[in-house]
């Protein structure tokens, strides 16, 4: 079994000490050992970042962007290799892995525009011979902590932008599927990034706490589950750091009686069961307005869920792979049991699925619940698996109240042909990302990504324009150059025009 190293100051570093296994979820076998960084290891990455910062922040933005242009090319050239690694350790299908990489590359493309996005704001002649401008300066050493479900895309939401803004970055990826994340970081070094500007350290709470507590780390970007997001936000902000912490989700799709049902069903199948439901934007609740819609939806979904092609993610032409760990599979199965006990109707039961040739894999078939009600755990909590819950309501207003009352507010969508209903939904729904006939409304890289309520702690969303603000701080400069030498008397009143 090979050992996955850290990447610190441009070098691959192994360490003896605490370690965990990384599994191939399709076979259920441990395939790598992953060291868990000590505080000293984290400090060595911080020291390297601190040393690299002065030269990197003074490197012209256009030169920093050139590294990103080369990085983009290398990512595209290595798409097959990266997708294979994602699929091997996460379990998602190769096509899905390639899709997440493409969405990650979008963020590198956005970062290529660094000279444009960092131009600042300028006002000439704000007073006699006085000009004023705002400069957006890097923060210094910043860190990111990322989840297992997008080992390529989520880190790419963070460090290309942070780095192109002139910061040095320490990434602590998920310990479940770190190989693609590490390879991608190595490609950035190959693209010409100076050593120390990006380090990747593997680890658990010890590593994360060391990053939170280090005074040199000025900002933390986190994506993961809500309890950890809340912890990192509280601990980071307490120490005066800038923190954006994106958490969990329960995403509702509203089906109106006038929706194009066949298209809505196709969209729901992908959004609920794609990546085995392990997406923070996965649709996990279908809210049907009227029993007729619900009955028709159940009738159309049932055969399609039973026909899902499920197997090892690295095989071609599949709809779904396994869950990431045996523990995750058991947790999701536990929710299914809980839903049955609570009185929901289990229309399709995916438990007990075995895949020929992969009997030890962490597989679970698609599950469908009807007649789910808001007080049930399967409605309230994030299941993060291939389980779709149908809730029946009588009106759009009732559907919106349900969504607005939920503790999470990451994504939502409405399927309708009615512009008025769609407009009301967009205006009044308390969710950060909204789709109209679009099931997974993940914003493109030049908009920003973020939920509301307990799906995000912090003021700024991830990537795009908010990302630039997050990774820079504004400096307002007011400058006066008198036209000719002249003496001006002291002014004791507050300066004004
Ligand atoms: P997780 O919270 O278990 O882990 C995320 C990161 O936090 C990992 O790097 C992990 O090592 C670290 N971590 C875990 N326990 C910790 C602790 N006690 N102290 C400090 N750090 C700790 O999440 P996960 O299981 O990897 O990912 C799935 C979750 O992420 C889901 O809840 C999903 O909704 C969420 N997610 C949210 C978004 C979003 O944009 N809102 C995107 C992707 C995933």
CSV table of N, CA, C and O and ligand atoms in Angstrom, one decimal, residues 145-150 154 157 172-176 203-206 208-209 212 222-229 231-232 246-249 279-281 382 384 410 433 449-451 455-456, ligand 1:
chain,number,residue,atom,x,y,z
A,145,UNK,N,-9.9,24.3,3.9
A,145,UNK,CA,-10.2,23.0,4.4
A,145,UNK,C,-11.4,22.4,3.6
A,145,UNK,O,-12.4,23.1,3.5
A,146,UNK,N,-11.2,21.3,2.9
A,146,UNK,CA,-12.2,20.9,1.9
A,146,UNK,C,-12.8,19.5,2.2
A,146,UNK,O,-12.2,18.7,2.9
A,147,UNK,N,-14.0,19.3,1.6
A,147,UNK,CA,-14.7,18.0,1.9
A,147,UNK,C,-14.4,16.9,0.9
A,147,UNK,O,-13.7,17.2,-0.1
A,148,UNK,N,-14.9,15.7,1.1
A,148,UNK,CA,-14.5,14.6,0.2
A,148,UNK,C,-15.3,14.6,-1.1
A,148,UNK,O,-14.9,14.0,-2.1
A,149,UNK,N,-16.5,15.3,-1.1
A,149,UNK,CA,-17.4,15.0,-2.3
A,149,UNK,C,-17.0,15.7,-3.6
A,149,UNK,O,-17.4,15.2,-4.6
A,150,UNK,N,-16.1,16.7,-3.5
A,150,UNK,CA,-15.6,17.3,-4.8
A,150,UNK,C,-14.1,17.5,-4.5
A,150,UNK,O,-13.6,18.6,-4.3
A,154,UNK,N,-13.8,21.7,-5.4
A,154,UNK,CA,-13.9,22.6,-4.3
A,154,UNK,C,-12.5,23.2,-3.9
A,154,UNK,O,-12.5,24.4,-3.8
A,157,UNK,N,-12.1,26.0,-6.2
A,157,UNK,CA,-12.9,27.2,-5.9
A,157,UNK,C,-12.0,28.2,-5.1
A,157,UNK,O,-12.3,29.4,-5.2
A,172,UNK,N,-5.9,21.9,3.2
A,172,UNK,CA,-6.0,20.7,4.0
A,172,UNK,C,-7.2,19.9,3.4
A,172,UNK,O,-8.4,20.2,3.7
A,173,UNK,N,-6.9,19.0,2.4
A,173,UNK,CA,-8.0,18.3,1.7
A,173,UNK,C,-8.7,17.3,2.6
A,173,UNK,O,-8.2,16.9,3.7
A,174,UNK,N,-9.7,16.7,2.1
A,174,UNK,CA,-10.4,15.6,2.8
A,174,UNK,C,-9.4,14.4,2.9
A,174,UNK,O,-8.7,14.1,2.0
A,175,UNK,N,-9.5,13.7,4.0
A,175,UNK,CA,-8.6,12.5,4.2
A,175,UNK,C,-9.2,11.3,3.5
A,175,UNK,O,-8.6,10.2,3.5
A,176,UNK,N,-10.4,11.4,2.9
A,176,UNK,CA,-11.0,10.2,2.2
A,176,UNK,C,-10.5,10.0,0.8
A,176,UNK,O,-10.4,8.9,0.3
A,203,UNK,N,-4.6,15.7,6.9
A,203,UNK,CA,-4.8,15.6,8.4
A,203,UNK,C,-6.2,15.7,8.8
A,203,UNK,O,-7.2,15.6,8.0
A,204,UNK,N,-6.4,15.7,10.1
A,204,UNK,CA,-7.7,15.7,10.7
A,204,UNK,C,-7.9,16.9,11.6
A,204,UNK,O,-7.3,18.0,11.3
A,205,UNK,N,-8.6,16.8,12.7
A,205,UNK,CA,-8.9,17.9,13.6
A,205,UNK,C,-7.6,18.6,14.1
A,205,UNK,O,-7.5,19.8,14.2
A,206,UNK,N,-6.6,17.8,14.3
A,206,UNK,CA,-5.3,18.4,14.8
A,206,UNK,C,-4.7,19.4,13.8
A,206,UNK,O,-4.3,20.5,14.2
A,208,UNK,N,-6.4,20.9,11.4
A,208,UNK,CA,-7.3,22.0,11.2
A,208,UNK,C,-7.2,23.0,12.4
A,208,UNK,O,-7.1,24.2,12.2
A,209,UNK,N,-7.1,22.5,13.6
A,209,UNK,CA,-6.9,23.3,14.8
A,209,UNK,C,-5.6,24.1,14.7
A,209,UNK,O,-5.6,25.3,15.1
A,212,UNK,N,-6.3,27.0,12.5
A,212,UNK,CA,-7.1,28.0,13.1
A,212,UNK,C,-6.4,28.8,14.1
A,212,UNK,O,-6.5,30.0,14.2
A,222,UNK,N,-13.7,27.3,4.3
A,222,UNK,CA,-14.0,25.9,4.7
A,222,UNK,C,-15.3,25.5,3.9
A,222,UNK,O,-16.2,26.3,3.7
A,223,UNK,N,-15.3,24.2,3.4
A,223,UNK,CA,-16.5,23.6,2.8
A,223,UNK,C,-16.6,22.3,3.4
A,223,UNK,O,-15.6,21.5,3.4
A,224,UNK,N,-17.8,21.9,4.0
A,224,UNK,CA,-18.0,20.6,4.6
A,224,UNK,C,-19.3,20.6,5.3
A,224,UNK,O,-20.2,21.3,4.9
A,225,UNK,N,-19.4,19.8,6.4
A,225,UNK,CA,-20.7,19.7,7.0
A,225,UNK,C,-20.9,20.9,8.0
A,225,UNK,O,-20.0,21.5,8.4
A,226,UNK,N,-22.2,21.1,8.3
A,226,UNK,CA,-22.5,22.3,9.1
A,226,UNK,C,-21.9,22.3,10.5
A,226,UNK,O,-21.4,23.4,10.9
A,227,UNK,N,-21.9,21.2,11.3
A,227,UNK,CA,-21.3,21.3,12.6
A,227,UNK,C,-19.8,21.8,12.5
A,227,UNK,O,-19.4,22.6,13.4
A,228,UNK,N,-19.1,21.3,11.6
A,228,UNK,CA,-17.6,21.7,11.5
A,228,UNK,C,-17.5,23.1,10.9
A,228,UNK,O,-16.7,23.9,11.4
A,229,UNK,N,-18.4,23.4,10.0
A,229,UNK,CA,-18.4,24.8,9.5
A,229,UNK,C,-18.6,25.8,10.6
A,229,UNK,O,-17.9,26.8,10.7
A,231,UNK,N,-18.1,25.4,13.8
A,231,UNK,CA,-17.0,25.3,14.7
A,231,UNK,C,-15.8,26.2,14.1
A,231,UNK,O,-15.2,27.0,14.8
A,232,UNK,N,-15.5,26.0,12.9
A,232,UNK,CA,-14.4,26.7,12.3
A,232,UNK,C,-14.7,28.2,12.2
A,232,UNK,O,-13.8,29.1,12.5
A,246,UNK,N,-18.7,27.1,4.5
A,246,UNK,CA,-19.9,26.6,3.8
A,246,UNK,C,-20.3,25.2,4.3
A,246,UNK,O,-19.4,24.4,4.5
A,247,UNK,N,-21.6,25.1,4.7
A,247,UNK,CA,-22.0,23.9,5.4
A,247,UNK,C,-22.9,23.0,4.5
A,247,UNK,O,-22.9,23.0,3.3
A,248,UNK,N,-23.7,22.2,5.3
A,248,UNK,CA,-24.6,21.2,4.6
A,248,UNK,C,-25.8,21.8,4.0
A,248,UNK,O,-26.0,23.0,3.9
A,249,UNK,N,-26.7,20.9,3.6
A,249,UNK,CA,-27.8,21.3,2.8
A,249,UNK,C,-29.0,20.3,2.8
A,249,UNK,O,-28.8,19.2,3.1
A,279,UNK,N,-23.8,15.2,-3.1
A,279,UNK,CA,-23.5,16.6,-3.6
A,279,UNK,C,-24.2,17.6,-2.6
A,279,UNK,O,-25.4,17.3,-2.3
A,280,UNK,N,-23.6,18.7,-2.3
A,280,UNK,CA,-24.2,19.7,-1.5
A,280,UNK,C,-25.4,20.3,-2.2
A,280,UNK,O,-26.2,21.0,-1.6
A,281,UNK,N,-25.4,20.2,-3.5
A,281,UNK,CA,-26.6,20.8,-4.3
A,281,UNK,C,-27.5,19.7,-4.7
A,281,UNK,O,-28.5,20.0,-5.5
A,382,UNK,N,-29.7,16.3,6.8
A,382,UNK,CA,-29.0,16.0,5.5
A,382,UNK,C,-28.6,14.5,5.5
A,382,UNK,O,-27.9,14.0,6.3
A,384,UNK,N,-27.3,12.8,2.6
A,384,UNK,CA,-26.1,12.7,1.8
A,384,UNK,C,-25.9,11.3,1.2
A,384,UNK,O,-24.9,10.7,1.3
A,410,UNK,N,-29.2,26.1,1.0
A,410,UNK,CA,-28.2,26.1,0.0
A,410,UNK,C,-28.7,26.3,-1.4
A,410,UNK,O,-28.6,27.4,-2.0
A,433,UNK,N,-29.1,29.9,-3.6
A,433,UNK,CA,-29.0,29.6,-5.1
A,433,UNK,C,-30.2,29.0,-5.6
A,433,UNK,O,-30.7,27.9,-5.0
A,449,UNK,N,-20.7,31.4,-5.3
A,449,UNK,CA,-21.4,30.3,-4.8
A,449,UNK,C,-21.6,30.4,-3.3
A,449,UNK,O,-20.7,30.6,-2.5
A,450,UNK,N,-22.9,30.2,-2.8
A,450,UNK,CA,-23.1,30.2,-1.4
A,450,UNK,C,-24.5,30.1,-1.0
A,450,UNK,O,-25.4,30.5,-1.7
A,451,UNK,N,-24.7,29.4,0.1
A,451,UNK,CA,-26.1,29.2,0.6
A,451,UNK,C,-26.5,30.3,1.6
A,451,UNK,O,-25.6,31.2,2.0
A,455,UNK,N,-26.4,27.0,5.9
A,455,UNK,CA,-25.6,26.4,4.9
A,455,UNK,C,-24.3,27.3,4.6
A,455,UNK,O,-23.5,26.9,3.8
A,456,UNK,N,-24.2,28.4,5.3
A,456,UNK,CA,-23.0,29.3,5.1
A,456,UNK,C,-22.9,30.2,6.3
A,456,UNK,O,-23.8,30.8,6.7
B,1,LIG,P1,-16.8,17.0,6.9
B,1,LIG,O1,-17.3,18.2,7.6
B,1,LIG,O2,-16.8,15.8,7.6
B,1,LIG,O3,-15.3,17.3,6.5
B,1,LIG,C1,-14.9,18.5,5.8
B,1,LIG,C2,-13.4,18.8,6.2
B,1,LIG,O4,-13.4,19.1,7.6
B,1,LIG,C3,-12.4,17.7,6.0
B,1,LIG,O5,-11.3,18.2,5.4
B,1,LIG,C4,-12.2,17.1,7.3
B,1,LIG,O6,-11.0,16.5,7.5
B,1,LIG,C5,-12.4,18.3,8.2
B,1,LIG,N1,-12.9,17.9,9.6
B,1,LIG,C6,-13.7,16.8,9.9
B,1,LIG,N2,-14.0,16.8,11.2
B,1,LIG,C7,-13.3,17.8,11.7
B,1,LIG,C8,-13.2,18.4,13.1
B,1,LIG,N3,-13.9,17.7,14.1
B,1,LIG,N4,-12.5,19.5,13.3
B,1,LIG,C9,-11.9,20.1,12.3
B,1,LIG,N5,-12.0,19.7,11.0
B,1,LIG,C10,-12.7,18.6,10.7
B,1,LIG,O7,-17.6,16.9,5.5
B,1,LIG,P2,-17.4,15.8,4.4
B,1,LIG,O8,-18.1,14.6,4.9
B,1,LIG,O9,-16.0,15.7,3.9
B,1,LIG,O10,-18.3,16.4,3.2
B,1,LIG,C11,-19.7,16.3,3.1
B,1,LIG,C12,-20.3,17.6,3.7
B,1,LIG,O11,-19.9,18.7,3.1
B,1,LIG,C13,-21.8,17.6,3.5
B,1,LIG,O12,-22.5,18.1,4.7
B,1,LIG,C14,-22.0,18.5,2.3
B,1,LIG,O13,-23.3,19.2,2.3
B,1,LIG,C15,-21.0,19.5,2.6
B,1,LIG,N6,-20.6,20.3,1.4
B,1,LIG,C16,-21.1,21.6,1.3
B,1,LIG,C17,-20.8,22.3,0.2
B,1,LIG,C18,-21.3,23.7,0.1
B,1,LIG,O14,-20.9,24.4,-0.8
B,1,LIG,N7,-22.1,24.2,1.0
B,1,LIG,C19,-20.0,21.7,-0.8
B,1,LIG,C20,-19.6,20.4,-0.7
B,1,LIG,C21,-19.9,19.7,0.4
